[in-house]
Coordinates of N, CA and C in Angstrom, one line a residue:
X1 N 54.8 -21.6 35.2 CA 55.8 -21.8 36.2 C 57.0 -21.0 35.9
X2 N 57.5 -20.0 36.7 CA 58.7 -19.6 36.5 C 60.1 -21.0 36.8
X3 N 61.3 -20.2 36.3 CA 62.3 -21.4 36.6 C 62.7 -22.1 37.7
X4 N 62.3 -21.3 38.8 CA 62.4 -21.6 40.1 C 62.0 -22.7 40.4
X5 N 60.4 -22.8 40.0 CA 59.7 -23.5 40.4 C 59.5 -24.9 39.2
X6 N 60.0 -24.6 38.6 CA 59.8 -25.7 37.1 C 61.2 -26.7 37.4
X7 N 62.5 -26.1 38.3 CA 63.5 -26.7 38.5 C 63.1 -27.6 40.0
X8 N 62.9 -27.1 41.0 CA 62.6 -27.5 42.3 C 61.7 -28.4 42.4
X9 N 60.9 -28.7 41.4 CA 59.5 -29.5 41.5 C 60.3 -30.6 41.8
X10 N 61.2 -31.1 41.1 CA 62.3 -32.2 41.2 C 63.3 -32.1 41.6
X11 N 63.5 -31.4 41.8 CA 65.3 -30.8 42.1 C 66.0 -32.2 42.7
X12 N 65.7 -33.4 43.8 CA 66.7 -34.1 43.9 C 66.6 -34.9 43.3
X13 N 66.0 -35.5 42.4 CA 66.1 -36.6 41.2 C 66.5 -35.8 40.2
X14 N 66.5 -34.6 39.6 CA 66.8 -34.1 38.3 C 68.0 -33.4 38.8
X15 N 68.7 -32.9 40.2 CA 69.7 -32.4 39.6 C 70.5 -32.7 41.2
X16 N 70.1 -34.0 41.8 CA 70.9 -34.2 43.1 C 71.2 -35.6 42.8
X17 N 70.4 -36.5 41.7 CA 70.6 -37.6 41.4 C 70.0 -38.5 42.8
X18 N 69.0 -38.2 43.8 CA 68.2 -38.8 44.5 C 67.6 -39.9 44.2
X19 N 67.3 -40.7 45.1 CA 67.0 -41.8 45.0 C 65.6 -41.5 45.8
X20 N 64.4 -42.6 45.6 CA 63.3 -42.0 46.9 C 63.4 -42.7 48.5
X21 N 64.3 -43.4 48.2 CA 64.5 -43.9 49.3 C 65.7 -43.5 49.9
X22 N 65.8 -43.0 51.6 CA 66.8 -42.5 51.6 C 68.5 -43.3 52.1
X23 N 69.3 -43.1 51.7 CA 70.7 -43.9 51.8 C 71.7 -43.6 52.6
X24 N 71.3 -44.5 54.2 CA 71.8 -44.2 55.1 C 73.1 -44.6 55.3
X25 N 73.8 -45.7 54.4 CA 74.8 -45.5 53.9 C 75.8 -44.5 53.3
X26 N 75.4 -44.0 52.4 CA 76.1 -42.9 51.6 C 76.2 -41.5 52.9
X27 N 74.9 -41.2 53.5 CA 75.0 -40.4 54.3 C 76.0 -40.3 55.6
X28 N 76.0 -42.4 56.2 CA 77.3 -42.2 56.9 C 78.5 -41.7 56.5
X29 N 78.7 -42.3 55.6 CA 80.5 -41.8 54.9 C 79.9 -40.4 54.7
X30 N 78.8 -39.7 54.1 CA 79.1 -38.2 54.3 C 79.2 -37.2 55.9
X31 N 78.6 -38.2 56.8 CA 78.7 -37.7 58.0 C 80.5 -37.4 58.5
X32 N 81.1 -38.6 58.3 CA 82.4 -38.6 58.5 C 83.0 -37.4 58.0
X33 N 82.8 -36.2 56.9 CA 83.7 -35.0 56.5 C 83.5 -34.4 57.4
X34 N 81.9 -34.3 57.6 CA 81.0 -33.1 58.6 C 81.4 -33.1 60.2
X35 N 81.7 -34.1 60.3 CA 82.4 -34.2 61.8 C 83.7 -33.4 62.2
X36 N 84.3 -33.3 61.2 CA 85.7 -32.4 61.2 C 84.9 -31.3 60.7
X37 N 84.5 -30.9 59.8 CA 83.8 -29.4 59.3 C 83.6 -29.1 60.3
X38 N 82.0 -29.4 61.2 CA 81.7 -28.8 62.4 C 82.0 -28.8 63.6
X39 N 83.1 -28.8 63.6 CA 84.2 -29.1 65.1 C 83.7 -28.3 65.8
X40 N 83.4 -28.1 67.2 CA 83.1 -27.2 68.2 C 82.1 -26.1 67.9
X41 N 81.4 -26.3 66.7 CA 79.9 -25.6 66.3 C 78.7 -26.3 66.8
X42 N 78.8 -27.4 67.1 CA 77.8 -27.9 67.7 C 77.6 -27.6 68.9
X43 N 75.8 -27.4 69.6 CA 75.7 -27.4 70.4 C 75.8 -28.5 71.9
X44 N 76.4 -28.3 72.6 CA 76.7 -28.8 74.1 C 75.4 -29.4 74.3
X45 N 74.2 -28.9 74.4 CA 72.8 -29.4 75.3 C 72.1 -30.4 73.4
X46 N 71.6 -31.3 73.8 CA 71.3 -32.4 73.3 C 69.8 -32.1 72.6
X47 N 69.0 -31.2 73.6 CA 67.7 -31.0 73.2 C 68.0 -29.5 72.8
X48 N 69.0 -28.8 72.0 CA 69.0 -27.6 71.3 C 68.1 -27.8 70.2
X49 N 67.5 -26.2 70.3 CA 66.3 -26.3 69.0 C 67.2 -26.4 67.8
X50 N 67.4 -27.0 66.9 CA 68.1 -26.6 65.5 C 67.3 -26.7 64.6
X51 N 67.4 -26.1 63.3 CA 66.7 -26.1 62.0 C 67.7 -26.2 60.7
X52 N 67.6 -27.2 59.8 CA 68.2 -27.0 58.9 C 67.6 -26.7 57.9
X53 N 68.2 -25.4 57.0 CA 67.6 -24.1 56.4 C 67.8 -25.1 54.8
X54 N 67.2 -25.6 53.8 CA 66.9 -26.3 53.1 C 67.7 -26.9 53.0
X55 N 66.9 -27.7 54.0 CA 67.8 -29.2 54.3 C 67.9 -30.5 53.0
X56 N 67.3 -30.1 51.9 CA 67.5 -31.3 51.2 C 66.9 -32.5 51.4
X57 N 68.0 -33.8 50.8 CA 67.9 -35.0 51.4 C 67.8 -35.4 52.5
X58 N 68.2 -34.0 53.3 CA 68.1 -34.9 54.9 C 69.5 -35.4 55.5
X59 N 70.6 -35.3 54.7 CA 71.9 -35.4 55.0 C 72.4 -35.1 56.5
X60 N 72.1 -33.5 56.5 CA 72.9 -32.8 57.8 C 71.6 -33.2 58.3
X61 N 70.5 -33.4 58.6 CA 69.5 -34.1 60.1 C 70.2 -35.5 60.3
X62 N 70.2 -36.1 59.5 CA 70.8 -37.6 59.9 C 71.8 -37.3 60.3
X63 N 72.9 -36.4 60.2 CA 74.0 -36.3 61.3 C 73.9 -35.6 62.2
X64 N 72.6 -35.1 62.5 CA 72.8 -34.1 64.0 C 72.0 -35.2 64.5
X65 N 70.7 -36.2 64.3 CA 70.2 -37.4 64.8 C 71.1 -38.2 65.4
X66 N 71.8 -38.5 64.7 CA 73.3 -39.3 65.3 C 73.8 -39.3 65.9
X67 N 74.0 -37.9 66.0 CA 75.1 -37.4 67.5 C 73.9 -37.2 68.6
X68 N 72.6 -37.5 68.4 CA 72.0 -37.3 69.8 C 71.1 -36.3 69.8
X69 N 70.7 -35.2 69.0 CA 69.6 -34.3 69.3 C 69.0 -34.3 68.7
X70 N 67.8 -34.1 69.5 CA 66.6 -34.7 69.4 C 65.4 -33.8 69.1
X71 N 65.7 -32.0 68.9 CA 64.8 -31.1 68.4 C 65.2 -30.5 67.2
X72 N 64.9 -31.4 66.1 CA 65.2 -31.4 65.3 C 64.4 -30.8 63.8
X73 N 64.4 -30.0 63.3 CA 64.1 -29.3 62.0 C 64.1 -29.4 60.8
X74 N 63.6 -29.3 59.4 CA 64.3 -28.7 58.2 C 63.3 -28.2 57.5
X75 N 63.6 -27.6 56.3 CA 62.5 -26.4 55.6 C 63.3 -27.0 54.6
X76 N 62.3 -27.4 53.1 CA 63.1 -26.9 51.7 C 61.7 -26.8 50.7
X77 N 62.3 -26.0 49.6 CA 60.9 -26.1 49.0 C 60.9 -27.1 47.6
X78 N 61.6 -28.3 47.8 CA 61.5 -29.1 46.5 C 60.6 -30.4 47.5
X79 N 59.3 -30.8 46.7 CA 58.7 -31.7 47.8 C 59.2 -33.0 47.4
X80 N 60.5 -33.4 46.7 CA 60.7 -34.8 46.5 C 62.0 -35.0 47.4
X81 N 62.7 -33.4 47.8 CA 63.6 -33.3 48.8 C 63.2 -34.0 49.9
X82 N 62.2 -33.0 49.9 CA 61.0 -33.0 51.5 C 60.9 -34.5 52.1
X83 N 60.3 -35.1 50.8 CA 59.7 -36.4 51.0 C 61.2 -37.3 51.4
X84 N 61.9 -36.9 51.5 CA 63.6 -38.0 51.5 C 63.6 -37.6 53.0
X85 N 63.5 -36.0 53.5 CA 64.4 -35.5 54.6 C 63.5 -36.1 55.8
X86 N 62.1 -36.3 55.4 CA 61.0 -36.9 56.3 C 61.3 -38.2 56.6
X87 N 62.4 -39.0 56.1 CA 62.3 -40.5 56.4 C 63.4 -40.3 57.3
X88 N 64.2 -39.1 57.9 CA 65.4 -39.2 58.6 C 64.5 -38.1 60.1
X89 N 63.9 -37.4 60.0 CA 63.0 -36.7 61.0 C 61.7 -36.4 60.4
X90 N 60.4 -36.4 61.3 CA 59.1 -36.4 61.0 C 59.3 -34.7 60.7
X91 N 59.9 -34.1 61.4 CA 59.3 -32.1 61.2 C 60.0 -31.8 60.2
X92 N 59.9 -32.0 59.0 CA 60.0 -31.3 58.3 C 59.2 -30.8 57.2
X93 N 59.7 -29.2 56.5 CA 58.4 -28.6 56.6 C 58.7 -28.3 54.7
X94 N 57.6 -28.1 54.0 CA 57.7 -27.8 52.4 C 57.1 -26.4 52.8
X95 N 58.5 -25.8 52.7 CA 58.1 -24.5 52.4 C 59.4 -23.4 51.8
X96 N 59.1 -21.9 51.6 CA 60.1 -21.1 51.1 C 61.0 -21.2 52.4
X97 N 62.1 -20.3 52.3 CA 63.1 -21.1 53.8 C 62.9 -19.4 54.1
X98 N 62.4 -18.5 53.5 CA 62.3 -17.2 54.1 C 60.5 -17.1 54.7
X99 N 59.7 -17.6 54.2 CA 58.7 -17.4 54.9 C 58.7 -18.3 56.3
X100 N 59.6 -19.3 56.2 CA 59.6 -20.3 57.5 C 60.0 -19.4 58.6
X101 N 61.4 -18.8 58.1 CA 61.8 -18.0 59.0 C 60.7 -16.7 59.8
X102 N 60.4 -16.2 59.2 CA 59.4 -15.0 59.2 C 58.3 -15.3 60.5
X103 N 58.0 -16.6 60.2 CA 57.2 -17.2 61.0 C 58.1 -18.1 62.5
X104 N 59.1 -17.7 62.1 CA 59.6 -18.6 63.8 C 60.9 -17.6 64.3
X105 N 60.2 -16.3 65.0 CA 61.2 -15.7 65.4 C 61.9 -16.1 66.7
X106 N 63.1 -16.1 67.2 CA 63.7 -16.0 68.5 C 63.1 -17.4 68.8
X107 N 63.0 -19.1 67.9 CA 63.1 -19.7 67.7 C 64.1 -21.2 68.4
X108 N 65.3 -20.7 67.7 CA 66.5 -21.8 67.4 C 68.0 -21.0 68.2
X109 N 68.2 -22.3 68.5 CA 70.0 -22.5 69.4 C 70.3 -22.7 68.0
X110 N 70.4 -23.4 66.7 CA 71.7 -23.9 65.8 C 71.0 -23.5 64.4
X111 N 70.9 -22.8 63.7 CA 70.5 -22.7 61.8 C 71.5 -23.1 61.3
X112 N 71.6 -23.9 60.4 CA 72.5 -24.3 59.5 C 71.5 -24.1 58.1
X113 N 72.6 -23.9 57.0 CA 72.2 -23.4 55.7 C 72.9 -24.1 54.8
X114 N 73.3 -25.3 54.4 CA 74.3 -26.0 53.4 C 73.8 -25.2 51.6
X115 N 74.8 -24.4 51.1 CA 74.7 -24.5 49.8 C 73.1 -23.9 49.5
X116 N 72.7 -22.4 50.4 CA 71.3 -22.0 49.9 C 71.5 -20.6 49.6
X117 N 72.3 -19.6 50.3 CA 72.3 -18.6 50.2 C 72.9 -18.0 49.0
X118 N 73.5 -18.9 47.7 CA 74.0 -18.8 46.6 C 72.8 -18.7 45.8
X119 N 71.7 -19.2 46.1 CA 70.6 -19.4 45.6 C 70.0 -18.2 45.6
X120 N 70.0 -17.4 46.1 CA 69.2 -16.2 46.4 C 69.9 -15.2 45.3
X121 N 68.7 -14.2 45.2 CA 68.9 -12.5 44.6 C 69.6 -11.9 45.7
X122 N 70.5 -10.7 45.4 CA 71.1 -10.3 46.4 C 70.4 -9.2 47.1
X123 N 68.7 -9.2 46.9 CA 68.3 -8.6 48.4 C 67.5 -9.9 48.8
X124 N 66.9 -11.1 48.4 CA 67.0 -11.9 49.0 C 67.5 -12.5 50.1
X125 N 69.4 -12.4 49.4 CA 70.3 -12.8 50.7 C 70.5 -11.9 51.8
X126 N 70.0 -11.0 51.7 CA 70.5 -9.6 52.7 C 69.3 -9.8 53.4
X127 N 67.8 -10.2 53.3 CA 66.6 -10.3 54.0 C 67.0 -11.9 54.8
X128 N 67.2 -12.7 54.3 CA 67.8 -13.9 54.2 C 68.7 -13.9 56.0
X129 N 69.4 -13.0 55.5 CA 70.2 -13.1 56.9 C 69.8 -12.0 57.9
X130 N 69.1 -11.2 57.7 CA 68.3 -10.6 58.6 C 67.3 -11.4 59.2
X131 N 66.3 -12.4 58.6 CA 65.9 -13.4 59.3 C 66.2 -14.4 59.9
X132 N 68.0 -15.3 59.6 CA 68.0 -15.4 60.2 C 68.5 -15.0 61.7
X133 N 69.2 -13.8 61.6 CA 69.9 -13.1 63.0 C 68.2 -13.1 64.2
X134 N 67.2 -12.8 63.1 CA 65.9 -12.6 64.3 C 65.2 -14.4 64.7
X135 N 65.4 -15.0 64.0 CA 65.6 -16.2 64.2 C 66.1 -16.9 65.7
X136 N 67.1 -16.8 65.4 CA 68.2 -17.1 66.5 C 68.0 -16.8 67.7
X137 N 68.3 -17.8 68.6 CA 68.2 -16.9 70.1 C 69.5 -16.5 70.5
X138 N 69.6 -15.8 72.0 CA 70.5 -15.5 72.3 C 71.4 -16.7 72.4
X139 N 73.0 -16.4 72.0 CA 73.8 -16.9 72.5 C 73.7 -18.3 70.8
X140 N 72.9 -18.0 70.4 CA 72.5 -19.2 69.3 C 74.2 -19.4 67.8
X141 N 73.5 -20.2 67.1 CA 74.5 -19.5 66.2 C 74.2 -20.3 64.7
X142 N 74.6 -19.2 64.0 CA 74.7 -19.8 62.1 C 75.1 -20.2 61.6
X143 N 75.8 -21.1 60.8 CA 76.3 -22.2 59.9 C 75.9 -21.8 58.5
X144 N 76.8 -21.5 57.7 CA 76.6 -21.3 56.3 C 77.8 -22.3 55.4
X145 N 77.1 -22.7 54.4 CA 78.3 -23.3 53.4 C 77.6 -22.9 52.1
X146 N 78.9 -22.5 51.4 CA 78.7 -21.8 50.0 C 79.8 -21.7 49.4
X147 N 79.7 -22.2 48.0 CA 81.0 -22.0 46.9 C 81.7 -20.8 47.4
X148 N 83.1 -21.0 47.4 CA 83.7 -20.1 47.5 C 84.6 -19.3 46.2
X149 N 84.1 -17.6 45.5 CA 84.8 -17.5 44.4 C 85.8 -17.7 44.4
X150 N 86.9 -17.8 45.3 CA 88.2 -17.4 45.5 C 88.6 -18.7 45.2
X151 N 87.9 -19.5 45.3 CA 88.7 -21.2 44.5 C 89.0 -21.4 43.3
X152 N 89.8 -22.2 43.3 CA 90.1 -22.5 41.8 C 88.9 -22.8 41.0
X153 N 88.5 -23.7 41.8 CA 87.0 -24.5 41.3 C 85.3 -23.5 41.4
X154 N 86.1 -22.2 42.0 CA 84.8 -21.5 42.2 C 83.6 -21.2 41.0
X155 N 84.1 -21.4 40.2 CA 83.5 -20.5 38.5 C 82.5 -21.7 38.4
X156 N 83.5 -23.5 38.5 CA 82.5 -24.5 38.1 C 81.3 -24.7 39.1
X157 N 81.7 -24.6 40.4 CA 80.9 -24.6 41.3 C 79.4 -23.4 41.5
X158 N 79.9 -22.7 40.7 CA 79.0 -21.3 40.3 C 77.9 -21.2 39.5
X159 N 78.5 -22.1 38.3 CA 77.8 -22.6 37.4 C 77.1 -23.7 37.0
X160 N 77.8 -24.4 38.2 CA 76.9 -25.4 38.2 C 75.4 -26.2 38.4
X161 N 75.1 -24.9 38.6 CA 73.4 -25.7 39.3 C 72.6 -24.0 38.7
X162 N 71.6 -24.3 37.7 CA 70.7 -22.9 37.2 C 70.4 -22.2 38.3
X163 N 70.2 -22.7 39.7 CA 69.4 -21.5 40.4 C 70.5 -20.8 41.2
X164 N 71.9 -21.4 40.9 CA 72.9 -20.4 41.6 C 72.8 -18.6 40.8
X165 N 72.2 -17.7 42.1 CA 72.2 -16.4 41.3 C 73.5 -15.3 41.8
X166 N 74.1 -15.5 42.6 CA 75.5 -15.0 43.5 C 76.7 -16.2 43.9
X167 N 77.5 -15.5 44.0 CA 78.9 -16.1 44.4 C 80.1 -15.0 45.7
X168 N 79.9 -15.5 46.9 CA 80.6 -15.3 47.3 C 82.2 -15.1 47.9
X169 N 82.8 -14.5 48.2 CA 84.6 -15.3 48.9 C 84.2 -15.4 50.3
X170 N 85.1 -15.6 51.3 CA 85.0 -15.1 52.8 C 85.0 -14.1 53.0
X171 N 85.7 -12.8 52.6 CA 85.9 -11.6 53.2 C 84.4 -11.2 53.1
X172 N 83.7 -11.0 51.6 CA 82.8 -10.6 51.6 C 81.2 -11.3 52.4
X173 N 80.9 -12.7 53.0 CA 80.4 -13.0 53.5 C 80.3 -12.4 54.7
X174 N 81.8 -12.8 55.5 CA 81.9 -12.1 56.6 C 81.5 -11.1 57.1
X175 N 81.7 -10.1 55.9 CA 81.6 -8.8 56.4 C 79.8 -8.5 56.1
X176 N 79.5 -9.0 55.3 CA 77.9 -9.2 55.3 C 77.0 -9.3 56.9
X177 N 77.5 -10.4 57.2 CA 77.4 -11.1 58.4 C 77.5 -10.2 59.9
X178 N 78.8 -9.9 59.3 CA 78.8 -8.5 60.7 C 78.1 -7.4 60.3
X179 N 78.0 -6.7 59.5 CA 76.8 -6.1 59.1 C 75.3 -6.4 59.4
X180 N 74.9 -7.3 59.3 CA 73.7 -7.7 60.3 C 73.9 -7.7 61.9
X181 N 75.2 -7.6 62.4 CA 74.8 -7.4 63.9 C 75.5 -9.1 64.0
X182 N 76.1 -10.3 63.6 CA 76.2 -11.2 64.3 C 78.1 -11.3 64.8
X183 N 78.6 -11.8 65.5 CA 79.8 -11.6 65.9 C 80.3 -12.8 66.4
X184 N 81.5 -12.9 66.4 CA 82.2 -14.5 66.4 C 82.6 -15.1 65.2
X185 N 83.2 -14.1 64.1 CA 82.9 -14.9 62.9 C 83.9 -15.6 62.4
X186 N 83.8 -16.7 61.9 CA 84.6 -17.8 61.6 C 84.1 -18.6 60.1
X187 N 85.8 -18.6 59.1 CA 85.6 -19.6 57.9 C 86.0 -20.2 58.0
X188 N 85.4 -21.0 57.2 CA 86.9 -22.5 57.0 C 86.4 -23.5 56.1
X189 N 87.4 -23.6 55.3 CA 87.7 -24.5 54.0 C 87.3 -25.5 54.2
X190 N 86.0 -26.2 53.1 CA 85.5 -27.1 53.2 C 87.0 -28.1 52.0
X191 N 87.9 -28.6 52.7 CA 89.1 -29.5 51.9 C 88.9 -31.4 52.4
X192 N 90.0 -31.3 51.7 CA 90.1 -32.8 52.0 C 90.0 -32.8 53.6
X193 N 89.6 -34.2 54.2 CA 89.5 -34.1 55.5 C 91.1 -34.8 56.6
X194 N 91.8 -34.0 57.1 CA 93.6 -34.6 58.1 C 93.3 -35.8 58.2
X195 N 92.4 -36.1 59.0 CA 92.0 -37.2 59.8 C 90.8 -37.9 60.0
X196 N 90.4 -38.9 60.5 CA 89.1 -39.6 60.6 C 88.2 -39.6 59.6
X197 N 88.6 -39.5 58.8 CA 87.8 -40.2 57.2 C 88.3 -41.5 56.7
X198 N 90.1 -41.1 55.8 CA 90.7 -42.3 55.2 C 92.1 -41.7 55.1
X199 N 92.7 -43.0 55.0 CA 94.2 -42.8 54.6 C 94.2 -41.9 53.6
X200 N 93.3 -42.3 51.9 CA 93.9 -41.5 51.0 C 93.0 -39.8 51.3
X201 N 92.4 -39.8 51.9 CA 92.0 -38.3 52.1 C 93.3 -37.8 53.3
X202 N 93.7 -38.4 53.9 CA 94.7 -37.7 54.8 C 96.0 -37.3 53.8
X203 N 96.0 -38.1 52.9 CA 97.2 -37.8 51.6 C 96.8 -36.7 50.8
X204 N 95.4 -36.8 50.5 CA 95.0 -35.4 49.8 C 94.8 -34.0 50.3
X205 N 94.9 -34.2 52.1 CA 94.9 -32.8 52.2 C 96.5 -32.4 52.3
X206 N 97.4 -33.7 52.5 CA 98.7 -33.5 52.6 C 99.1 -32.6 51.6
X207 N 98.6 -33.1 50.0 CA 98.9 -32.6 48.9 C 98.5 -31.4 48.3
X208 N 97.0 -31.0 48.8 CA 96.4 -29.8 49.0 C 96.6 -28.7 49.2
X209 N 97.3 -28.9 50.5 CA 97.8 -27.8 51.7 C 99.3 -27.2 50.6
X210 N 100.0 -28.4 50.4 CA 101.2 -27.6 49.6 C 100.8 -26.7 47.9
X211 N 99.8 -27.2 47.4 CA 99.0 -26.7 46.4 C 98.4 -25.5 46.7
X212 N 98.0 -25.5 47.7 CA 96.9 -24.2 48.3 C 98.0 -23.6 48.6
X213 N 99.3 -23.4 49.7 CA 100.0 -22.6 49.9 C 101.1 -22.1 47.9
X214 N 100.9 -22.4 47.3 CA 101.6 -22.0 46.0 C 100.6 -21.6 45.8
X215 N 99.3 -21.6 45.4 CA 98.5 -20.4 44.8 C 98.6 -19.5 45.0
X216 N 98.4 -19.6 46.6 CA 98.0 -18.2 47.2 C 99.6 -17.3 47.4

């Protein structure tokens, strides 16, 4: 077994601290950041195809289930992930997230990608997002989250997990992105959340924002 595969076998018990049963608890309060994250990225029609591109535990399905749509996806290739994301939607699939793709062109209204594309060799990621641009249908759209170098915290977030093999900022994603042909592009700081979480997170982005404006 290479490392890939010797880490993934388990990957959410050995390095997500998973439980096998899935915690629709924990997931609500994580739903509450995501709702501000994905402001006006979601699709309008209810039965949009979406897929989440190793989906994990099943996190981001249980919050697109939530809000109501009902064609719903995920790919990952750790099968104790698998086994979690299947207790929140039956389709989901154990596999590489690039052969999935390969196999479902012109596809999907929504791809979302939490925390994968760091994961990749950098022709990996470059094939990676050529599948998903052929993926997508028209008018569709992509969702990426990934450490950002340009953080303070980027180095620990880098290093934190063996199969991270790249590190990104925004300029360079972006311009990746448009480079494949996709247009509309848009970042945004995964921070404390203004509103509709908690009081003390609305204090922490208070405090953030003046932190973040001194670094920069």
């Amino acid at each position: 077994m290479n490392y890939r595969e010797r880490i993934y076998e388990k990957y959410g018990a050995n390095f997500q601290d998973a439980k096998p049963v899935f915690d629709a608890a924990s997931a609500a309060r994580w739903c509450k950041a995501y709702k501000y994250y994905f402001r006006g990225w979601l699709p309008t029609q209810k039965d949009a195809s979406m897929a989440d591109l190793a989906c994990g535990g099943g996190k981001l399905l249980y919050f697109l289930r939530e809000r109501g749509y009902s064609r719903l996806c995920g790919v990952d290739i750790s099968p104790d992930q698998v086994s979690l994301a299947k207790q929140v939607v039956p389709d989901v699939h154990l596999a590489n997230v690039l052969d999935f793709l390969r196999a479902h062109p012109d596809s999907f209204d929504l791809l979302t990608g939490l925390d994968i594309i760091e994961h990749f060799h950098k022709d990996e990621a470059m094939e990676f997002l050529d599948l998903c641009y052929k993926a997508i249908r028209k008018g569709g759209r992509l969702v990426l989250q990934t450490p950002n170098a340009e953080s303070p915290w980027g180095t620990l977030h880098r290093y934190n997990d063996f199969t991270h093999e790249i590190c990104f900022n925004s300029n360079l994603l972006l311009r990746l992105l448009s480079l494949r042909g996709f247009q509309f592009l848009e970042s945004r700081e995964l921070g404390p959340v203004p509103f509709g979480y908690s009081v003390f997170s609305t204090a922490r982005y208070g405090v953030w924002q003046a932190i973040r404006a001194g670094l920069k």
